[in-house]
Amino acid sequence: GAILAAPTVAAPTGVGQAVAPATPTAAGPTSVATATASAPQPVQPPQDPAALAGVTIMLLGDSLAAGEGAGSYFSGTDGPQQRCHRSAAGWFSGTAADLANAGCSRAIIRNLDAVQQDEEFNARAEPAQLEAISGEAPDITLVMLGGNDMRFAEILNKCVLSEADCTFDPAFTAGALRSAGALTDALAGAYRRVADRVDGKTVLAPAYPQLFGETSGECGRISPAEAGFARELTAALNSSIRRGAE
């Protein structure tokens, strides 16, 4: 199947980030917007909510795929035993697409094939995400993974919580960038497994959104240098995504 690295764009609901949806035709979706994942360009989703009518879309991956922070969580995904936080207000909501969401906050690449379980957030085991694809394959499968494998949130938390500017520690920043750049093979394998499961249908691998703009100044406890490091880290992860999808 076609594995496409896609740019980030504003989600239809204004929550999180999304990719440009495929252009549907009578025969099904046949084209998508693509861009260099390390430097994504904004692309607007279809203005007509009915443009994706009849298109089936499966969401796989981590918190950005699930819809963490968007609220309107599906029953059973926002409780003490299970906090995948799958949202009805996330990707492609408000369109006429037939959506299914198997994403889960804190998911890593191995959770495509292995259960996700931990004592704090998912005491009740969450099935391997690829198990959600059964019967007829979706027209589009969106896969957003890699951020948790390189511990992106933990790295940024160190910058936020540390009294000293985290960029003053070159071993720390270099190690983080190496982690982001080392994900290409694991991501390529993940995309191939998804492509095999969907039997030739489209697989989208969107870039992660940049949290800080090029002109970011002080942002709370984040210094301009730390904001620049966060941009560099996101670009390194997105480069791994693009290479993995090639």
XYZ file of N, CA and C in Angstrom:
738
model
N 0.820 -1.190 0.000
C 0.000 0.000 0.000
C 0.858 1.245 0.000
N 0.262 2.378 -0.313
C 0.972 3.649 -0.319
C 1.173 4.127 1.105
N 2.430 4.407 1.476
C 2.746 4.960 2.784
C 3.219 6.377 2.545
N 2.520 7.355 3.085
C 2.763 8.742 2.754
C 3.080 9.557 3.990
N 4.231 10.232 3.984
C 4.539 11.199 5.028
C 3.783 12.469 4.697
N 2.982 12.939 5.630
C 2.111 14.074 5.339
C 2.400 15.239 6.262
N 2.127 16.467 5.815
C 2.366 17.633 6.646
C 1.308 17.778 7.727
N 1.625 18.510 8.772
C 0.625 18.826 9.786
C -0.197 20.012 9.331
N -1.468 19.984 9.664
C -2.355 21.106 9.375
C -3.295 21.267 10.549
N -4.008 22.355 10.586
C -4.963 22.558 11.674
C -6.070 21.528 11.578
N -6.372 20.886 12.698
C -7.434 19.891 12.727
C -8.771 20.566 12.474
N -9.755 19.840 11.930
C -11.049 20.446 11.630
C -11.704 21.106 12.828
N -11.443 20.598 14.024
C -12.076 21.150 15.212
C -11.215 22.191 15.889
N -10.015 22.434 15.364
C -9.105 23.363 16.002
C -8.357 22.737 17.154
N -8.495 21.434 17.355
C -7.813 20.740 18.449
C -6.708 19.884 17.879
N -5.497 20.040 18.384
C -4.389 19.206 17.942
C -3.992 19.517 16.512
N -3.464 18.512 15.825
C -3.000 18.679 14.454
C -3.515 17.526 13.625
N -3.656 17.764 12.346
C -4.123 16.708 11.458
C -3.397 16.805 10.134
N -3.557 15.794 9.312
C -2.983 15.828 7.971
C -4.065 16.204 6.987
N -3.636 16.599 5.812
C -4.596 16.884 4.764
C -5.272 15.588 4.362
N -6.585 15.488 4.479
C -7.268 14.245 4.120
C -7.132 13.953 2.640
N -7.266 12.688 2.295
C -7.216 12.294 0.897
C -8.376 12.899 0.135
N -8.172 13.096 -1.161
C -9.230 13.592 -2.017
C -10.083 12.423 -2.473
N -11.344 12.340 -2.031
C -12.169 11.183 -2.388
C -12.660 11.260 -3.820
N -12.803 10.122 -4.441
C -13.417 10.025 -5.759
C -14.429 8.899 -5.694
N -15.088 8.652 -6.806
C -16.069 7.577 -6.833
C -15.432 6.237 -6.521
N -14.155 6.124 -6.826
C -13.461 4.858 -6.588
C -12.772 4.824 -5.234
N -12.927 5.917 -4.460
C -12.282 5.965 -3.152
C -11.162 6.986 -3.149
N -10.510 7.186 -2.003
C -9.466 8.191 -1.909
C -8.265 7.833 -2.768
N -7.795 8.812 -3.525
C -6.704 8.512 -4.443
C -5.510 9.429 -4.296
N -5.635 10.543 -3.576
C -4.502 11.446 -3.483
C -4.457 12.114 -2.128
N -3.254 12.477 -1.697
C -3.095 13.218 -0.456
C -2.054 14.300 -0.676
N -2.085 15.301 0.172
C -1.037 16.317 0.141
C 0.183 15.766 0.858
N 1.357 15.968 0.275
C 2.575 15.505 0.917
C 3.563 16.659 1.001
N 4.494 16.559 1.956
C 5.512 17.590 2.114
C 6.657 17.002 2.901
N 7.767 17.731 2.941
C 8.892 17.297 3.748
C 8.493 17.340 5.208
N 8.555 16.194 5.875
C 8.038 16.128 7.234
C 8.821 16.994 8.194
N 10.098 17.241 7.911
C 10.890 18.057 8.818
C 10.560 19.535 8.690
N 9.880 19.919 7.613
C 9.487 21.308 7.432
C 8.099 21.360 6.813
N 7.075 20.895 7.552
C 5.732 20.796 6.977
C 5.154 22.158 6.635
N 4.378 22.203 5.568
C 3.702 23.423 5.167
C 2.222 23.283 5.489
N 1.578 24.356 5.980
C 0.151 24.263 6.314
C -0.678 23.923 5.088
N -1.628 23.032 5.286
C -2.555 22.645 4.225
C -3.946 22.651 4.820
N -4.894 23.222 4.117
C -6.243 23.314 4.657
C -7.040 22.061 4.328
N -7.769 21.513 5.315
C -8.642 20.378 5.031
C -9.833 20.824 4.191
N -10.565 19.881 3.604
C -11.724 20.264 2.791
C -12.689 21.129 3.582
N -13.214 22.174 2.941
C -14.159 23.060 3.604
C -15.525 22.409 3.734
N -15.859 21.516 2.822
C -17.152 20.853 2.834
C -17.071 19.606 3.710
N -17.787 19.582 4.849
C -17.731 18.399 5.728
C -18.146 17.116 5.038
N -18.929 17.247 3.952
C -19.403 16.055 3.244
C -18.366 15.497 2.276
N -17.212 16.186 2.143
C -16.216 15.761 1.154
C -15.689 14.361 1.424
N -15.714 13.934 2.684
C -15.199 12.607 3.031
C -16.314 11.590 3.250
N -17.495 11.892 2.775
C -18.610 10.957 2.931
C -18.265 9.624 2.287
N -18.488 8.557 3.021
C -18.219 7.221 2.503
C -16.791 6.767 2.665
N -15.894 7.642 3.155
C -14.491 7.284 3.352
C -14.304 6.761 4.772
N -13.725 5.579 4.889
C -13.470 5.010 6.215
C -12.039 5.348 6.640
N -11.889 5.826 7.872
C -10.592 6.262 8.395
C -10.348 5.608 9.748
N -9.174 5.012 9.915
C -8.759 4.418 11.184
C -7.612 5.237 11.758
N -7.697 5.588 13.032
C -6.644 6.324 13.722
C -5.874 5.369 14.626
N -4.563 5.318 14.427
C -3.685 4.492 15.252
C -2.570 5.376 15.803
N -2.119 5.070 17.021
C -0.967 5.790 17.529
C -1.105 6.269 18.951
N -0.475 7.405 19.236
C -0.338 7.900 20.603
C -1.394 8.950 20.922
N -1.082 9.841 21.868
C -2.065 10.807 22.340
C -2.567 11.731 21.233
N -1.708 12.080 20.269
C -2.146 12.963 19.197
C -3.111 12.270 18.252
N -2.973 10.981 18.098
C -3.941 10.226 17.302
C -5.244 10.043 18.083
N -5.111 9.745 19.382
C -6.292 9.476 20.204
C -7.149 10.718 20.400
N -6.501 11.875 20.553
C -7.242 13.113 20.801
C -7.077 13.635 22.214
N -5.968 13.295 22.851
C -5.681 13.773 24.206
C -5.817 15.299 24.281
N -6.558 15.772 25.287
C -6.732 17.199 25.484
C -7.941 17.793 24.794
N -8.558 17.030 23.894
C -9.704 17.556 23.152
C -11.003 17.411 23.919
N -11.015 16.589 24.989
C -12.253 16.337 25.709
C -13.181 15.435 24.908
N -14.430 15.350 25.348
C -15.425 14.500 24.680
C -14.880 13.096 24.483
N -14.306 12.521 25.561
C -13.698 11.199 25.451
C -14.753 10.112 25.407
N -14.471 9.093 24.611
C -15.398 7.973 24.500
C -15.460 7.205 25.817
N -16.613 6.656 26.090
C -16.803 5.862 27.296
C -15.774 4.729 27.356
N -15.211 4.539 28.553
C -14.234 3.482 28.744
C -12.815 3.890 28.434
N -12.609 5.150 28.015
C -11.248 5.600 27.719
C -10.816 6.759 28.615
N -11.606 7.051 29.662
C -11.293 8.171 30.549
C -11.615 7.816 31.996
N -11.257 6.597 32.385
C -11.543 6.148 33.740
C -10.282 5.809 34.493
N -10.421 5.415 35.749
C -9.240 5.109 36.569
C -8.445 3.908 36.082
N -9.091 3.003 35.353
C -8.417 1.803 34.879
C -7.905 1.931 33.446
N -8.404 2.926 32.732
C -8.057 3.023 31.319
C -8.153 4.481 30.885
N -7.011 5.084 30.507
C -7.003 6.491 30.127
C -6.339 6.683 28.768
N -6.872 5.989 27.762
C -6.386 6.217 26.403
C -6.800 7.597 25.903
N -7.923 8.127 26.444
C -8.421 9.446 26.064
C -8.674 9.559 24.573
N -9.484 8.646 24.061
C -9.928 8.740 22.668
C -11.069 9.746 22.602
N -10.905 10.716 21.734
C -11.850 11.824 21.701
C -12.748 11.795 20.472
N -13.997 12.192 20.697
C -14.927 12.372 19.581
C -14.735 13.722 18.912
N -13.822 14.539 19.451
C -13.599 15.890 18.925
C -12.210 16.037 18.319
N -11.612 14.927 17.913
C -10.256 14.959 17.390
C -10.198 14.983 15.877
N -9.270 14.175 15.346
C -9.007 14.149 13.907
C -10.269 13.883 13.088
N -10.499 14.716 12.074
C -11.561 14.534 11.091
C -12.960 14.575 11.689
N -13.088 14.938 12.970
C -14.431 15.108 13.518
C -15.085 16.294 12.820
N -16.371 16.240 12.680
C -17.068 17.288 11.952
C -17.145 17.030 10.463
N -16.505 15.960 9.998
C -16.620 15.567 8.595
C -17.577 14.389 8.503
N -17.870 13.985 7.293
C -18.784 12.865 7.083
C -18.054 11.530 6.983
N -16.763 11.532 7.300
C -15.998 10.282 7.240
C -16.502 9.302 8.290
N -16.335 8.026 7.995
C -16.654 6.964 8.938
C -15.387 6.693 9.754
N -15.337 7.215 10.984
C -14.120 7.196 11.786
C -14.099 6.057 12.794
N -12.914 5.486 12.981
C -12.666 4.544 14.065
C -11.346 4.949 14.715
N -11.279 4.900 16.032
C -10.111 5.392 16.762
C -9.588 4.309 17.690
N -8.375 3.821 17.413
C -7.725 2.845 18.283
C -6.483 3.437 18.929
N -6.266 4.755 18.766
C -5.116 5.402 19.376
C -5.211 5.398 20.891
N -4.079 5.605 21.537
C -4.076 5.583 22.994
C -2.924 6.442 23.514
N -3.233 7.338 24.427
C -2.186 8.167 25.021
C -1.093 7.293 25.620
N 0.143 7.734 25.425
C 1.351 7.057 25.919
C 1.710 5.808 25.109
N 1.042 5.567 24.001
C 1.390 4.404 23.171
C 2.762 4.581 22.549
N 3.456 3.462 22.387
C 4.740 3.434 21.695
C 4.601 2.504 20.491
N 5.640 2.434 19.682
C 5.568 1.670 18.440
C 5.168 0.218 18.687
N 5.703 -0.395 19.718
C 5.405 -1.805 19.956
C 3.927 -2.057 20.254
N 3.179 -1.022 20.631
C 1.766 -1.217 20.948
C 0.896 -1.407 19.723
N 1.482 -1.293 18.522
C 0.747 -1.750 17.348
C 0.485 -3.248 17.434
N 1.450 -3.971 17.997
C 1.383 -5.437 18.015
C 1.258 -6.032 19.417
N 1.451 -5.216 20.449
C 1.456 -5.729 21.819
C 0.506 -4.907 22.685
N -0.046 -5.532 23.710
C -0.964 -4.835 24.600
C -0.259 -3.672 25.283
N -1.030 -2.681 25.649
C -0.529 -1.517 26.381
C -1.100 -1.571 27.790
N -0.224 -1.637 28.777
C -0.694 -1.758 30.152
C 0.350 -1.208 31.108
N -0.088 -0.428 32.072
C 0.786 0.042 33.137
C -0.080 0.317 34.366
N 0.541 0.363 35.514
C -0.222 0.481 36.759
C -0.883 1.840 36.914
N -0.279 2.901 36.372
C -0.785 4.248 36.620
C -1.923 4.659 35.698
N -1.806 4.372 34.405
C -2.766 4.897 33.441
C -3.655 3.837 32.797
N -3.132 2.665 32.574
C -3.895 1.612 31.903
C -3.738 0.294 32.657
N -4.327 0.258 33.850
C -4.278 -0.978 34.625
C -5.031 -2.083 33.897
N -6.068 -1.691 33.170
C -6.768 -2.642 32.312
C -6.062 -2.667 30.969
N -5.597 -3.819 30.565
C -4.791 -3.929 29.345
C -5.562 -3.443 28.123
N -4.899 -2.637 27.322
C -5.442 -2.166 26.058
C -4.916 -3.064 24.941
N -5.804 -3.636 24.113
C -5.341 -4.566 23.067
C -4.368 -3.919 22.097
N -3.578 -4.738 21.445
C -2.697 -4.252 20.385
C -3.540 -3.501 19.358
N -3.060 -2.356 18.911
C -3.879 -1.490 18.069
C -4.214 -2.091 16.709
N -3.319 -2.902 16.152
C -3.611 -3.500 14.851
C -4.792 -4.459 14.907
N -5.141 -4.920 16.100
C -6.302 -5.801 16.221
C -7.594 -5.074 15.875
N -7.559 -3.734 15.889
C -8.755 -2.958 15.556
C -9.084 -3.032 14.066
N -8.119 -3.459 13.254
C -8.351 -3.574 11.812
C -8.701 -5.023 11.502
N -9.956 -5.261 11.270
C -10.419 -6.610 10.930
C -11.501 -6.478 9.873
N -11.712 -7.519 9.121
C -12.673 -7.438 8.044
C -12.153 -6.550 6.940
N -13.025 -5.738 6.345
C -12.606 -4.861 5.253
C -11.715 -3.746 5.788
N -10.578 -3.517 5.154
C -9.621 -2.518 5.613
C -10.168 -1.109 5.399
N -9.816 -0.167 6.272
C -10.234 1.228 6.071
C -9.579 1.816 4.830
N -10.226 2.828 4.255
C -9.652 3.500 3.085
C -8.355 4.212 3.451
N -8.317 4.820 4.632
C -7.153 5.570 5.103
C -6.846 5.127 6.526
N -5.588 4.813 6.794
C -5.152 4.529 8.157
C -4.072 5.525 8.531
N -4.347 6.305 9.544
C -3.406 7.316 10.021
C -2.613 6.734 11.183
N -1.287 6.824 11.102
C -0.406 6.267 12.132
C 0.475 7.379 12.678
N 0.312 7.694 13.948
C 1.117 8.746 14.570
C 1.825 8.164 15.777
N 3.099 7.816 15.579
C 3.893 7.172 16.619
C 5.328 7.689 16.566
N 6.044 7.502 17.663
C 7.450 7.872 17.722
C 7.772 8.819 18.858
N 6.844 9.727 19.175
C 7.107 10.702 20.219
C 7.381 10.083 21.574
N 6.613 9.062 21.934
C 6.821 8.419 23.238
C 8.022 7.491 23.236
N 8.363 6.953 22.067
C 9.545 6.086 21.979
C 10.818 6.870 22.278
N 10.854 8.127 21.881
C 12.028 8.952 22.160
C 11.845 9.789 23.432
N 10.739 9.547 24.154
C 10.447 10.209 25.436
C 10.396 11.730 25.276
N 9.675 12.163 24.252
C 9.599 13.584 23.941
C 9.067 14.392 25.127
N 7.969 13.926 25.728
C 7.376 14.671 26.840
C 8.332 14.758 28.025
N 9.029 13.664 28.322
C 9.973 13.677 29.441
C 11.124 14.650 29.184
N 11.568 14.701 27.938
C 12.659 15.607 27.593
C 12.224 17.063 27.790
N 11.025 17.401 27.318
C 10.553 18.775 27.486
C 10.278 19.087 28.954
N 9.801 18.100 29.698
C 9.568 18.321 31.128
C 10.861 18.667 31.845
N 11.952 18.044 31.433
C 13.238 18.367 32.042
C 13.586 19.830 31.807
N 13.297 20.304 30.614
C 13.579 21.706 30.306
C 12.674 22.636 31.120
N 11.427 22.232 31.316
C 10.478 23.067 32.048
C 10.790 23.086 33.538
N 11.118 21.915 34.099
C 11.255 21.792 35.544
C 12.639 22.140 36.062
N 13.629 22.062 35.199
C 14.988 22.328 35.652
C 15.191 23.811 35.896
N 15.906 24.138 36.956
C 16.218 25.534 37.240
C 17.153 26.103 36.178
N 18.063 25.272 35.695
C 19.006 25.712 34.674
C 18.435 25.467 33.282
N 18.856 26.253 32.335
C 18.479 26.066 30.937
C 18.998 24.702 30.492
N 18.092 23.820 30.000
C 18.507 22.461 29.657
C 19.472 22.430 28.480
N 19.519 23.510 27.690
C 20.451 23.523 26.563
C 21.883 23.774 27.019
N 22.068 24.080 28.311
C 23.425 24.220 28.846
C 24.095 22.864 29.033
N 23.322 21.783 28.849
C 23.841 20.418 28.999
C 23.940 19.795 27.611
N 25.064 19.929 26.931
C 25.168 19.433 25.551
C 25.017 17.928 25.433
N 25.400 17.174 26.461
C 25.235 15.723 26.407
C 23.752 15.364 26.401
N 22.964 16.102 27.176
C 21.516 15.868 27.229
C 20.861 16.169 25.885
N 21.145 17.333 25.317
C 20.506 17.704 24.054
C 20.964 16.804 22.908
N 22.247 16.470 22.885
C 22.753 15.595 21.823
C 22.125 14.211 21.921
N 21.982 13.697 23.143
C 21.374 12.378 23.324
C 19.920 12.369 22.888
N 19.198 13.443 23.203
C 17.796 13.528 22.799
C 17.665 13.547 21.279
N 18.512 14.321 20.623
C 18.463 14.396 19.167
C 18.840 13.064 18.517
N 19.800 12.356 19.124
C 20.146 11.024 18.604
C 18.958 10.077 18.717
N 18.248 10.148 19.837
C 17.083 9.277 20.028
C 16.034 9.527 18.954
N 15.794 10.807 18.657
C 14.803 11.143 17.637
C 15.241 10.664 16.260
N 16.531 10.785 15.985
C 17.037 10.401 14.670
C 17.204 8.915 14.475
N 17.124 8.157 15.575
C 17.367 6.716 15.500
C 16.097 5.902 15.305
N 14.969 6.561 15.087
C 13.685 5.855 15.024
C 13.294 5.412 13.619
N 14.085 5.769 12.620
C 13.679 5.510 11.234
C 13.341 4.049 10.980
N 14.210 3.137 11.369
C 13.983 1.721 11.067
C 12.758 1.184 11.797
N 12.606 1.561 13.064
C 11.447 1.090 13.830
C 10.155 1.620 13.226
N 10.153 2.879 12.804
C 8.961 3.447 12.183
C 8.682 2.803 10.826
N 9.734 2.572 10.045
C 9.546 1.917 8.745
C 8.904 0.550 8.922
N 9.366 -0.199 9.918
C 8.773 -1.499 10.187
C 7.321 -1.389 10.605
N 7.021 -0.372 11.424
C 5.639 -0.164 11.858
C 4.737 0.152 10.676
N 5.192 1.037 9.799
C 4.369 1.398 8.641
C 4.155 0.193 7.719
N 5.190 -0.638 7.573
C 5.034 -1.835 6.729
C 4.009 -2.785 7.322
N 4.027 -2.944 8.645
C 3.058 -3.858 9.271
C 1.627 -3.346 9.089
N 1.462 -2.042 9.204
C 0.135 -1.471 8.982
C -0.266 -1.643 7.525
N 0.651 -1.353 6.602
C 0.351 -1.482 5.171
C -0.044 -2.907 4.814
N 0.638 -3.873 5.409
C 0.292 -5.270 5.159
C -1.121 -5.572 5.660
N -1.471 -4.997 6.807
C -2.783 -5.277 7.399
C -3.915 -4.648 6.581
N -3.674 -3.481 5.970
C -4.755 -2.792 5.254
C -4.803 -3.169 3.779
N -3.946 -4.078 3.352
C -4.067 -4.697 2.031
C -4.114 -3.684 0.896
N -3.098 -2.811 0.843
C -2.984 -1.910 -0.291
C -3.680 -0.579 -0.157
N -4.410 -0.366 0.930
C -5.063 0.929 1.123
C -4.037 1.955 1.632
N -4.427 3.211 1.689
C -3.514 4.303 2.030
C -3.172 4.336 3.515
N -1.880 4.520 3.799
C -1.391 4.725 5.168
C -0.780 6.125 5.230
N -1.227 6.935 6.185
C -0.697 8.279 6.372
C 0.178 8.321 7.615
N 1.353 8.924 7.486
C 2.279 9.085 8.606
C 2.518 10.578 8.806
N 1.687 11.252 9.578
C 1.795 12.703 9.710
C 2.966 13.145 10.566
N 3.435 14.346 10.283
C 4.476 14.955 11.100
C 3.892 15.432 12.419
N 4.720 15.452 13.439
C 4.316 16.019 14.725
C 4.308 17.547 14.629
N 3.389 18.204 15.328
C 3.319 19.665 15.261
C 4.471 20.325 16.012
N 4.890 21.457 15.530
C 5.866 22.268 16.248
C 5.145 23.017 17.377
N 5.639 22.870 18.589
C 4.989 23.504 19.734
C 5.393 24.964 19.887
N 6.524 25.337 19.314
C 7.021 26.700 19.438
C 7.330 27.260 18.050
N 6.948 28.515 17.817
C 7.221 29.155 16.549
C 8.663 29.618 16.442
N 9.042 30.013 15.248
C 10.417 30.446 15.001
C 10.782 31.690 15.804
N 9.785 32.488 16.162
C 10.059 33.732 16.876
C 9.698 33.644 18.353
N 9.574 32.411 18.872
C 9.195 32.243 20.274
C 10.225 32.900 21.186
N 9.735 33.730 22.091
C 10.593 34.299 23.123
C 10.426 33.499 24.395
N 10.463 34.158 25.514
C 10.232 33.480 26.778
C 8.817 32.904 26.798
N 8.685 31.677 27.251
C 7.376 31.026 27.361
C 7.331 30.344 28.716
N 6.892 31.087 29.736
C 6.947 30.531 31.075
C 8.394 30.298 31.457
N 8.703 29.047 31.791
C 10.069 28.702 32.171
C 10.893 28.214 30.990
N 10.308 28.244 29.793
C 11.038 27.833 28.592
C 11.751 29.042 28.010
N 13.066 28.959 27.917
C 13.852 30.050 27.355
C 13.804 29.995 25.833
N 14.178 31.090 25.152
C 14.256 31.040 23.684
C 15.165 29.913 23.187
N 16.269 29.652 23.898
C 17.171 28.566 23.486
C 16.485 27.211 23.632
N 15.729 27.038 24.702
C 15.014 25.771 24.904
C 13.910 25.601 23.875
N 13.237 26.696 23.518
C 12.221 26.622 22.463
C 12.857 26.213 21.140
N 14.040 26.745 20.871
C 14.757 26.358 19.656
C 15.142 24.896 19.674
N 15.559 24.407 20.830
C 15.890 22.988 20.971
C 14.649 22.127 20.731
N 13.497 22.545 21.256
C 12.261 21.796 21.047
C 11.913 21.733 19.563
N 12.125 22.835 18.851
C 11.865 22.825 17.401
C 12.813 21.871 16.688
N 14.076 21.899 17.084
C 15.065 21.010 16.467
C 14.736 19.551 16.751
N 14.281 19.281 17.967
C 13.929 17.918 18.346
C 12.728 17.421 17.548
N 11.719 18.278 17.392
C 10.542 17.911 16.605
C 10.922 17.677 15.147
N 11.793 18.520 14.614
C 12.237 18.347 13.229
C 12.987 17.035 13.047
N 13.803 16.657 14.048
C 14.538 15.393 13.962
C 13.581 14.206 13.973
N 12.565 14.264 14.830
C 11.561 13.199 14.861
C 10.813 13.132 13.539
N 10.422 14.283 13.008
C 9.682 14.299 11.748
C 10.522 13.815 10.571
N 11.823 14.053 10.636
C 12.712 13.513 9.600
C 12.748 11.990 9.663
N 12.742 11.432 10.855
C 12.686 9.978 11.004
C 11.386 9.430 10.439
N 10.302 10.141 10.690
C 8.992 9.727 10.161
C 9.023 9.723 8.640
N 9.557 10.791 8.051
C 9.594 10.867 6.601
C 10.460 9.764 5.996
N 11.643 9.548 6.590
C 12.518 8.491 6.061
C 11.869 7.125 6.224
N 11.193 6.919 7.343
C 10.538 5.628 7.573
C 9.422 5.358 6.582
N 8.809 6.425 6.079
C 7.698 6.269 5.144
C 8.154 6.171 3.693
N 9.439 6.404 3.430
C 9.923 6.393 2.044
C 10.024 4.974 1.490
